[in-house]
CSV table of C-alpha atoms in Angstrom, one decimal:
chain,number,residue,atom,x,y,z
V,1,MET,CA,42.1,11.1,6.5
V,2,THR,CA,38.4,11.7,6.8
V,3,THR,CA,35.6,10.4,4.6
V,4,ALA,CA,33.1,12.9,3.2
V,5,MET,CA,29.6,12.3,4.4
V,6,THR,CA,26.9,12.4,1.7
V,7,LEU,CA,23.7,14.0,3.0
V,8,PRO,CA,20.4,12.7,1.6
V,9,ALA,CA,18.6,15.0,-0.9
V,10,ALA,CA,16.1,17.3,0.5
V,11,PRO,CA,12.5,16.2,-0.3
V,12,PRO,CA,10.4,18.3,-2.6
V,13,ALA,CA,7.3,19.9,-1.2
V,14,LEU,CA,4.1,17.9,-1.1
V,15,GLY,CA,2.7,20.3,-3.7
V,16,ALA,CA,5.6,19.7,-6.1
V,17,ARG,CA,5.0,18.2,-9.5
V,18,GLU,CA,4.2,14.5,-9.6
V,19,GLU,CA,7.4,13.8,-11.6
V,20,GLU,CA,9.5,15.4,-8.9
V,21,ARG,CA,7.8,13.5,-6.1
V,22,ALA,CA,8.1,10.2,-8.0
V,23,ALA,CA,11.8,10.7,-8.7
V,24,PHE,CA,12.5,11.4,-5.1
V,25,LEU,CA,10.7,8.3,-3.9
V,26,TRP,CA,12.5,6.1,-6.5
V,27,SER,CA,15.8,7.4,-5.1
V,28,LEU,CA,14.8,6.3,-1.6
V,29,ILE,CA,14.1,2.6,-2.7
V,30,GLU,CA,17.2,0.5,-2.1
V,31,PRO,CA,18.6,-1.4,-5.1
V,32,GLY,CA,18.7,-4.5,-3.0
V,33,PHE,CA,15.0,-4.3,-2.3
V,34,PHE,CA,14.2,-4.5,-6.0
V,35,THR,CA,16.2,-7.8,-6.1
V,36,GLU,CA,14.6,-9.0,-2.9
V,37,VAL,CA,11.0,-8.7,-4.2
V,38,GLY,CA,11.7,-9.7,-7.8
V,39,TRP,CA,11.0,-6.3,-9.3
V,40,ASP,CA,11.1,-6.2,-13.1
V,41,GLY,CA,11.3,-2.4,-13.9
V,42,GLU,CA,10.9,-2.9,-17.7
V,43,ARG,CA,7.7,-5.0,-17.4
V,44,ARG,CA,6.6,-3.2,-14.2
V,45,VAL,CA,5.9,-6.6,-12.5
V,46,LEU,CA,6.8,-7.7,-9.0
V,47,SER,CA,7.4,-11.5,-8.6
V,48,ALA,CA,8.1,-12.1,-5.0
V,49,PRO,CA,10.0,-15.3,-4.1
V,50,VAL,CA,7.6,-17.9,-2.9
V,51,ASP,CA,9.6,-18.4,0.4
V,52,HIS,CA,9.9,-14.6,1.2
V,53,PRO,CA,9.4,-14.4,5.0
V,54,LEU,CA,7.3,-11.2,5.0
V,55,LEU,CA,5.2,-11.3,1.8
V,56,GLY,CA,2.8,-14.0,3.0
V,57,MET,CA,3.6,-16.8,0.6
V,58,ARG,CA,4.8,-20.3,1.1
V,59,ALA,CA,5.8,-22.9,-1.5
V,60,CYS,CA,3.5,-25.9,-2.1
V,61,PRO,CA,5.1,-29.0,-0.5
V,62,VAL,CA,4.2,-31.3,-3.4
V,63,PRO,CA,7.4,-32.2,-5.4
V,64,GLU,CA,7.8,-30.5,-8.8
V,65,CYS,CA,5.2,-27.9,-7.9
V,66,ASP,CA,6.4,-24.3,-7.7
V,67,LEU,CA,3.1,-22.6,-7.0
V,68,PRO,CA,2.5,-20.8,-3.7
V,69,SER,CA,0.3,-22.6,-1.1
V,70,LYS,CA,-3.2,-21.6,-0.1
V,71,SER,CA,-5.3,-23.2,2.5
V,72,ARG,CA,-4.1,-26.4,4.3
V,73,GLY,CA,-0.6,-25.8,3.0
V,74,LEU,CA,-1.2,-26.8,-0.7
V,75,CYS,CA,-1.7,-24.7,-3.8
V,76,ARG,CA,-5.2,-24.6,-5.2
V,77,THR,CA,-4.6,-27.3,-7.9
V,78,CYS,CA,-2.8,-29.7,-5.5
V,79,GLN,CA,-5.6,-29.1,-3.0
V,80,ASP,CA,-8.2,-30.3,-5.6
V,81,GLN,CA,-6.0,-33.3,-6.5
V,82,HIS,CA,-5.6,-34.2,-2.8
V,83,ARG,CA,-9.4,-34.1,-2.3
V,84,LYS,CA,-10.0,-36.4,-5.3
V,85,SER,CA,-7.2,-38.8,-4.5
V,86,GLY,CA,-8.5,-39.7,-1.0
V,87,LEU,CA,-4.9,-40.2,0.2
V,88,PRO,CA,-3.7,-39.0,3.6
V,89,PHE,CA,-1.9,-35.7,3.5
V,90,GLU,CA,1.5,-37.1,4.5
V,91,GLU,CA,1.3,-39.6,1.6
V,92,PHE,CA,0.0,-37.2,-1.0
V,93,ILE,CA,2.8,-34.6,-0.5
V,94,LYS,CA,5.4,-37.3,-1.3
V,95,LEU,CA,4.0,-37.8,-4.8
V,96,PRO,CA,5.3,-35.5,-7.6
V,97,ARG,CA,2.8,-33.2,-9.3
V,98,THR,CA,1.3,-34.7,-12.4
V,99,THR,CA,-1.4,-32.1,-13.3
V,100,PRO,CA,-0.2,-30.0,-16.2
V,101,ARG,CA,0.3,-26.3,-15.7
V,102,VAL,CA,-2.0,-24.0,-17.6
V,103,GLY,CA,-0.3,-20.7,-18.3
V,104,ALA,CA,2.1,-18.7,-20.4
V,105,GLY,CA,4.7,-21.1,-21.7
V,106,ARG,CA,6.5,-21.0,-25.0
V,107,CYS,CA,5.1,-23.0,-28.0
V,108,ARG,CA,7.0,-26.3,-28.5
V,109,VAL,CA,7.7,-25.6,-32.2
V,110,GLY,CA,11.3,-24.6,-32.4
V,111,GLY,CA,11.8,-20.8,-32.5
V,112,CYS,CA,8.1,-20.0,-32.2
V,113,GLU,CA,7.5,-16.9,-30.0
V,114,ARG,CA,3.9,-17.5,-29.3
V,115,THR,CA,2.5,-19.0,-26.1
V,116,TRP,CA,1.1,-22.5,-25.7
V,117,ILE,CA,-2.5,-23.2,-25.0
V,118,ASN,CA,-1.4,-25.3,-21.9
V,119,SER,CA,1.5,-27.4,-20.9
V,120,GLY,CA,-0.3,-30.7,-20.9
V,121,ARG,CA,-2.2,-31.9,-24.0
V,122,GLN,CA,-1.9,-28.7,-25.9
V,123,PRO,CA,1.7,-27.4,-25.6
V,124,LEU,CA,1.4,-25.5,-28.9
V,125,CYS,CA,0.2,-22.0,-29.8
V,126,ARG,CA,-3.3,-21.8,-31.4
V,127,SER,CA,-1.9,-21.6,-35.0
V,128,HIS,CA,0.3,-24.6,-34.6
V,129,TRP,CA,-2.3,-26.6,-32.7
V,130,TYR,CA,-4.7,-26.1,-35.6
V,131,GLN,CA,-2.0,-27.2,-38.0
V,132,HIS,CA,-1.2,-30.2,-35.9
V,133,ARG,CA,-4.9,-31.2,-35.8
V,134,GLN,CA,-5.1,-30.9,-39.6
V,135,SER,CA,-1.9,-33.0,-40.1
V,136,GLY,CA,-3.5,-36.0,-38.3
V,137,GLY,CA,-0.2,-37.2,-36.9
V,138,THR,CA,1.3,-37.4,-33.4
V,139,LEU,CA,2.7,-34.4,-31.7
V,140,THR,CA,6.2,-35.8,-32.0
V,141,GLU,CA,5.8,-36.1,-35.8
V,142,PHE,CA,4.4,-32.6,-36.1
V,143,LEU,CA,7.3,-31.1,-34.2
V,144,ALA,CA,9.8,-33.0,-36.5
V,145,ASP,CA,8.0,-31.8,-39.6
V,146,PRO,CA,10.0,-29.1,-41.5
V,147,ALA,CA,6.7,-27.5,-42.5
V,148,ALA,CA,6.1,-26.5,-38.9
V,149,LEU,CA,7.6,-23.0,-39.1
V,150,ALA,CA,8.3,-20.6,-36.2
V,151,LEU,CA,5.8,-17.8,-35.9
V,152,PRO,CA,6.4,-14.3,-34.5
V,153,ARG,CA,4.5,-13.1,-31.4
V,154,PHE,CA,1.5,-10.9,-31.8
V,155,GLY,CA,2.6,-8.6,-29.0
V,156,ASP,CA,1.3,-7.8,-25.5
V,157,CYS,CA,-2.3,-8.1,-24.5
V,158,GLY,CA,-4.3,-4.9,-25.1
V,159,VAL,CA,-5.3,-4.7,-21.4
V,160,LEU,CA,-2.8,-2.2,-19.8
V,161,ALA,CA,-2.3,-4.3,-16.7
V,162,CYS,CA,-1.9,-7.7,-18.4
V,163,THR,CA,1.5,-9.4,-18.7
V,164,ARG,CA,0.4,-12.0,-21.2
V,165,GLN,CA,0.7,-12.1,-24.9
V,166,THR,CA,-2.2,-11.5,-27.2
V,167,VAL,CA,-3.5,-14.6,-29.1
V,168,THR,CA,-4.9,-12.7,-32.1
V,169,GLY,CA,-3.7,-10.0,-34.5
V,170,VAL,CA,-7.0,-8.3,-35.0
V,171,GLY,CA,-9.4,-6.2,-32.9
V,172,HIS,CA,-8.3,-5.3,-29.4
V,173,ARG,CA,-5.5,-7.9,-29.6
V,174,LEU,CA,-6.2,-9.6,-26.2
V,175,CYS,CA,-4.9,-12.7,-24.4
V,176,HIS,CA,-7.3,-15.6,-24.2
V,177,PRO,CA,-8.6,-14.9,-20.6
V,178,HIS,CA,-9.3,-11.2,-21.3
V,179,GLY,CA,-10.8,-12.0,-24.7
V,180,LYS,CA,-13.3,-14.3,-23.0
V,181,GLN,CA,-14.1,-11.6,-20.4
V,182,LEU,CA,-14.7,-8.9,-23.1
V,183,ASN,CA,-17.0,-11.3,-25.0
V,184,ARG,CA,-19.1,-11.9,-21.9
V,185,LEU,CA,-19.1,-8.2,-21.1
V,186,ARG,CA,-20.3,-7.4,-24.7
V,187,ASN,CA,-23.1,-10.0,-24.4
V,188,ALA,CA,-24.3,-8.5,-21.0
V,189,ASP,CA,-23.9,-4.8,-21.9
V,190,ALA,CA,-24.0,-3.5,-25.5
V,191,ASP,CA,-23.0,0.0,-24.4
V,192,VAL,CA,-19.8,-1.0,-22.5
V,193,ASP,CA,-16.9,1.5,-22.7
V,194,GLU,CA,-14.3,-0.9,-24.0
V,195,GLN,CA,-11.5,1.7,-23.9
V,196,MET,CA,-12.1,2.3,-20.2
V,197,TRP,CA,-12.4,-1.5,-19.6
V,198,LEU,CA,-8.9,-1.9,-21.2
V,199,ARG,CA,-7.5,0.6,-18.8
V,200,THR,CA,-9.1,-0.6,-15.6
V,201,VAL,CA,-9.7,-4.4,-15.8
V,202,PRO,CA,-7.6,-6.5,-13.4
V,203,SER,CA,-4.3,-7.9,-14.6
V,204,GLY,CA,-5.1,-11.6,-14.2
V,205,CYS,CA,-1.9,-12.2,-12.3
V,206,SER,CA,-1.8,-15.0,-9.7
V,207,GLY,CA,0.5,-16.6,-7.2
V,208,SER,CA,3.2,-14.2,-6.0
V,209,GLU,CA,3.1,-11.9,-9.1
V,210,ILE,CA,1.7,-8.4,-9.1
V,211,SER,CA,1.3,-6.2,-12.2
V,212,PHE,CA,1.9,-2.4,-11.7
V,213,ARG,CA,1.4,-1.8,-15.5
V,214,GLY,CA,-1.0,1.0,-16.3
V,215,LEU,CA,-0.6,2.8,-13.0
V,216,ALA,CA,0.8,6.3,-12.7
V,217,ASP,CA,4.5,6.4,-12.0
V,218,LEU,CA,4.0,8.3,-8.7
V,219,VAL,CA,1.5,5.6,-7.6
V,220,VAL,CA,4.0,2.8,-8.4
V,221,ALA,CA,6.8,4.6,-6.5
V,222,GLN,CA,4.5,5.2,-3.5
V,223,LEU,CA,3.5,1.5,-3.4
V,224,LEU,CA,7.0,0.2,-3.7
V,225,PHE,CA,8.4,2.7,-1.1
V,226,GLY,CA,5.6,1.8,1.3
V,227,LEU,CA,6.2,-1.9,0.7
V,228,GLN,CA,9.9,-1.4,1.4
V,229,HIS,CA,9.1,0.4,4.6
V,230,ARG,CA,6.8,-2.4,5.8
V,231,CYS,CA,9.5,-5.0,5.0
V,232,ARG,CA,12.2,-3.0,6.9
V,233,ARG,CA,9.8,-2.8,9.9
V,234,GLY,CA,9.3,-6.5,9.8
V,235,ALA,CA,5.6,-6.2,8.9
V,236,LYS,CA,4.0,-9.0,6.9
V,237,THR,CA,2.2,-8.1,3.7
V,238,ASP,CA,-0.1,-10.6,1.9
V,239,ILE,CA,0.8,-10.5,-1.8
V,240,GLY,CA,-2.7,-11.6,-2.7
V,241,GLY,CA,-4.2,-8.8,-0.6
V,242,LEU,CA,-1.9,-6.2,-2.2
V,243,ARG,CA,-2.7,-7.4,-5.7
V,244,ALA,CA,-6.4,-7.3,-5.0
V,245,LEU,CA,-6.0,-3.7,-3.6
V,246,ILE,CA,-4.3,-2.6,-6.8
V,247,ASP,CA,-6.7,-4.4,-9.2
V,248,ARG,CA,-10.0,-3.6,-7.4
V,249,THR,CA,-9.4,-0.2,-5.9
V,250,ILE,CA,-6.3,1.6,-7.1
V,251,ARG,CA,-6.4,0.8,-10.8
V,252,PRO,CA,-10.2,1.6,-11.3
V,253,SER,CA,-9.7,4.9,-9.6
V,254,LEU,CA,-7.3,6.1,-12.3
V,255,ALA,CA,-5.7,8.2,-9.5
V,256,GLY,CA,-2.3,9.9,-10.1
V,257,ARG,CA,-1.3,9.5,-6.5
V,258,LEU,CA,-2.3,7.3,-3.6
V,259,GLU,CA,-3.8,10.0,-1.5
V,260,ASP,CA,-6.5,10.5,-4.1
V,261,VAL,CA,-7.6,6.8,-4.1
V,262,PRO,CA,-11.0,6.3,-2.4
V,263,GLY,CA,-10.8,3.8,0.4
V,264,PRO,CA,-12.6,0.4,-0.2
V,265,GLU,CA,-15.8,0.4,1.8
V,266,ALA,CA,-16.4,-3.4,2.0
V,267,ASN,CA,-12.9,-4.6,2.9
V,268,GLY,CA,-11.4,-3.3,6.2
V,269,THR,CA,-8.1,-5.1,5.7
V,270,ALA,CA,-7.6,-3.5,2.3
V,271,LYS,CA,-8.5,-0.1,3.7
V,272,VAL,CA,-5.9,-0.4,6.5
V,273,LEU,CA,-3.2,-1.5,4.0
V,274,LEU,CA,-4.0,1.4,1.6
V,275,ASN,CA,-4.0,3.9,4.5
V,276,ARG,CA,-0.6,2.7,5.8
V,277,LEU,CA,1.0,2.6,2.4
V,278,THR,CA,-0.2,6.1,1.7
V,279,ALA,CA,1.0,7.3,5.1
V,280,TYR,CA,4.5,5.9,4.6
V,281,ALA,CA,4.8,7.5,1.2
V,282,LEU,CA,3.6,10.9,2.5
V,283,ARG,CA,6.0,10.8,5.4
V,284,ALA,CA,8.9,10.6,3.1
V,285,PHE,CA,8.3,14.3,2.3
V,286,LYS,CA,7.9,15.4,5.9
V,287,SER,CA,10.5,16.8,8.4
V,288,PRO,CA,10.3,18.2,11.9
V,289,GLU,CA,11.0,21.7,10.6
V,290,GLY,CA,8.0,21.3,8.2
V,291,GLU,CA,5.7,20.2,10.9
V,292,TYR,CA,6.3,23.2,13.2
V,293,GLY,CA,4.1,25.5,11.1
V,294,LYS,CA,1.1,23.1,11.1
V,295,ASP,CA,-1.7,22.8,13.5
V,296,THR,CA,-1.6,19.0,13.4
V,297,TRP,CA,1.8,17.3,13.8
V,298,ASP,CA,2.6,13.9,12.5
V,299,LEU,CA,4.7,12.6,15.4
V,300,SER,CA,6.5,9.9,13.3
V,301,VAL,CA,8.9,12.7,12.1
V,302,PHE,CA,9.8,13.2,15.8
V,303,GLY,CA,10.3,9.4,16.3
V,304,HIS,CA,6.9,8.9,18.1
V,305,ARG,CA,3.6,7.3,17.1
V,306,GLY,CA,0.4,9.1,16.2
V,307,SER,CA,-0.3,12.8,16.0
V,308,VAL,CA,-1.0,15.8,18.2
V,309,GLU,CA,-3.4,18.7,17.3
V,310,PHE,CA,-3.3,22.4,18.2
V,311,THR,CA,-6.5,23.2,16.3
V,312,GLU,CA,-8.6,23.8,19.5
V,313,ILE,CA,-6.1,26.4,20.9
V,314,HIS,CA,-7.3,29.7,19.3
V,315,GLN,CA,-5.1,32.3,20.9
V,316,PRO,CA,-1.9,32.8,18.8
V,317,TRP,CA,0.4,33.3,21.9
V,318,LEU,CA,-1.0,30.2,23.6
V,319,LYS,CA,-0.7,28.1,20.5
V,320,GLU,CA,2.9,29.2,20.1
V,321,THR,CA,3.6,28.4,23.7
V,322,ALA,CA,2.0,25.0,23.3
V,323,LYS,CA,4.1,24.2,20.2
V,324,ARG,CA,7.3,25.4,21.9
V,325,TRP,CA,6.6,23.1,24.8
V,326,ALA,CA,5.7,20.2,22.6
V,327,ARG,CA,8.8,20.5,20.5
V,328,ASP,CA,10.9,20.4,23.7
V,329,TYR,CA,9.0,17.6,25.3
V,330,LEU,CA,9.0,15.3,22.2
V,331,THR,CA,12.8,15.8,21.9
V,332,ARG,CA,13.6,15.1,25.6
V,333,VAL,CA,11.1,12.3,26.5
V,334,ARG,CA,11.3,8.9,24.8
V,335,SER,CA,8.7,6.4,25.9
V,336,ARG,CA,5.6,4.6,24.6
V,337,SER,CA,3.4,7.1,26.4
V,338,THR,CA,5.1,10.3,25.2
V,339,SER,CA,2.5,10.8,22.4
V,340,SER,CA,-0.5,10.3,24.7
V,341,HIS,CA,1.0,12.6,27.4
V,342,ALA,CA,1.6,15.3,24.7
V,343,ARG,CA,-2.0,15.0,23.6
V,344,GLN,CA,-3.3,15.2,27.2
V,345,HIS,CA,-1.4,18.5,27.6
V,346,MET,CA,-3.0,19.9,24.5
V,347,ILE,CA,-6.5,19.0,25.7
V,348,GLY,CA,-5.8,20.8,28.9
V,349,LEU,CA,-4.7,23.9,27.0
V,350,ALA,CA,-7.8,23.6,24.8
V,351,PHE,CA,-10.0,23.9,27.9
V,352,LEU,CA,-7.9,27.0,29.0
V,353,SER,CA,-8.3,28.5,25.5
V,354,ARG,CA,-12.1,28.0,25.6
V,355,SER,CA,-12.2,29.7,29.0
V,356,LEU,CA,-10.1,32.7,27.7
V,357,GLU,CA,-12.5,33.2,24.9
V,358,ALA,CA,-15.0,34.5,27.4
V,359,CYS,CA,-12.8,37.6,28.0
V,360,PRO,CA,-13.7,40.8,26.2
V,361,ASP,CA,-10.7,40.5,23.9
V,362,GLN,CA,-11.1,36.6,23.7
V,363,GLY,CA,-7.7,36.3,25.5
V,364,MET,CA,-5.7,37.7,22.7
V,365,ASP,CA,-3.8,40.4,24.8
V,366,THR,CA,-1.5,38.8,27.2
V,367,GLY,CA,-1.0,42.1,29.1
V,368,ALA,CA,-4.7,42.1,30.0
V,369,LEU,CA,-4.7,38.7,31.6
V,370,GLY,CA,-4.6,38.3,35.4
V,371,ARG,CA,-5.5,36.2,38.3
V,372,ALA,CA,-9.2,36.4,37.5
V,373,ASP,CA,-8.7,34.5,34.3
V,374,VAL,CA,-6.9,31.7,36.1
V,375,GLU,CA,-9.8,31.5,38.6
V,376,ASN,CA,-12.4,31.5,35.8
V,377,TYR,CA,-10.5,28.5,34.2
V,378,LEU,CA,-10.4,26.6,37.4
V,379,ASN,CA,-14.1,27.3,38.1
V,380,ARG,CA,-15.0,26.1,34.5
V,381,MET,CA,-13.1,22.8,35.1
V,382,THR,CA,-14.9,22.3,38.5
V,383,PHE,CA,-18.2,23.1,36.8
V,384,LEU,CA,-17.6,20.4,34.1
V,385,GLU,CA,-16.7,17.9,36.8
V,386,ALA,CA,-19.8,18.7,38.9
V,387,ASN,CA,-22.1,18.2,35.8
V,388,GLY,CA,-20.5,14.9,34.9
V,389,ARG,CA,-18.8,16.2,31.8
V,390,ILE,CA,-15.4,15.1,33.0
V,391,ALA,CA,-14.2,12.9,35.8
V,392,GLY,CA,-12.4,14.2,38.9
V,393,GLY,CA,-9.1,12.7,38.0
V,394,THR,CA,-9.4,13.9,34.5
V,395,ARG,CA,-10.0,17.5,35.7
V,396,THR,CA,-6.9,17.3,37.9
V,397,SER,CA,-4.7,15.9,35.0
V,398,TYR,CA,-5.8,18.7,32.6
V,399,VAL,CA,-5.3,21.5,35.1
V,400,ARG,CA,-1.8,20.2,35.9
V,401,ALA,CA,-1.0,19.8,32.2
V,402,ALA,CA,-2.0,23.4,31.4
V,403,ARG,CA,0.0,24.6,34.4
V,404,ASN,CA,3.1,22.6,33.2
V,405,VAL,CA,3.0,24.1,29.7
V,406,LEU,CA,2.5,27.7,31.0
V,407,ARG,CA,5.3,27.3,33.6
V,408,GLN,CA,7.8,25.9,31.2
V,409,GLY,CA,6.7,28.3,28.5
V,410,ARG,CA,7.8,31.2,30.7
V,411,VAL,CA,11.2,29.5,31.2
V,412,MET,CA,11.7,28.9,27.5
V,413,ALA,CA,10.5,32.4,26.4
C-alpha cells in the first residue's frame, strides 16, 4: 500500500494581487511556529516566551519578576532597584521583587472590565479610584462596599497599533500613555495631523511583545514568514530590535509590502534585518524555473549563496550559452566556493562580450566569428594586464573561465 504524496501549492507570481501573495505566505507558516512565538492572530500580537533561545530575551533572575532582562542580566526596574539598594548582585537576586508592576491589569472591583492605574497603590480603574478617594475609607472597605459596581470597558485604544484599553469614552478614546503623547504633540504643533498620528504612532509594547496591528496583511505575513525562516536556520533575532524596526520604519511608511519600505538610514542593524526579512519573503515565490529567464539569478533557489549576473553579456547566443553552463554547473557542484566560481566565469564572458562588440555585427552572428575574434579577445586581456587594469593571475583565470564555458557549451548544444 502506498501513501499519496501531497505536493506544495505553486506560488503565485510576484505580480499577483497582495491578497493572493499573503494567503500563500500564511499557508507556508507552520502551525507549531505560531505556538512557539506566542502569536495571537485575533489581536495580531506576538508575545515570545522570555526564555526562547533565538529571540534574544532572557528572564530576569529576581524571584517573582517575569520581565525580560536587559543589561547586566536584570530587567530595567530591577536594575534601578539594585543600584539603589547597594547590595551585591548575588544577594540582590535572592530577594523577591517588591516594586509594583505598572501596566494593563484588571481593576480590583469585582466584575469591572477596565484596567487599573497600577498594581501597587492604585489597583483600580480611574472611575473607581475617584470613587474610592471620595469615600474616604480604606481600599478593603471600598472593595467590600456594594455601591462599588462593575463598569464595562471603553474599548481599544484609538491608536491602531496599541494593545491597551482606552481610559475615556470621549474624543479619540486613547489609553493613558497615548493620551499624554497626543496632548504633548498638540501643545508643540497646532497643525498636527491627528488621524495620521493614530495610524503611525508606535504601539508602546515592551518586553517580548510586538504589535502587528495596523499593518497590511501581506506585510504581517512577510514578517512572520521571515521570522520563521530565521528561527529554522538557527539565527537569533532581537525582539526589541524587530519591534523598533516595525514601529519606527515599517509602520510610518504605510507600505503594503516589505519591498516598498524605505531602509532606515541611521541604523545599520535594522537595515540588515529588514533586507533579510524581505529577501526571505520574496524567495518564497521564486523557483529555479523562474530564474532561468532573468539576467540576475538568486542562487538561493539553486541551494547556493548570493547571486550571479548575466547583464554584461550582450550577445543573445553567448548569454544563452552562459546560462546553460551555469545551470549545469550549479546543479553538479556543491561547495562554499560554487557561487564565486560561477561569478568568475560570468566576468570572463563579459570581457569576451565586450571584445566581440568591436566586430562589424557586434558579435551577433556566430557564423561570422573566427580565429581572429579569439585573438582579439586574448590581445584585449593582455592589454588590460599591461596597463594595470587587471592582474596577471586574474587575466589567466578569466581567459580559462571563458574557454571552459565555450567548450562545455559546444558539448551541451
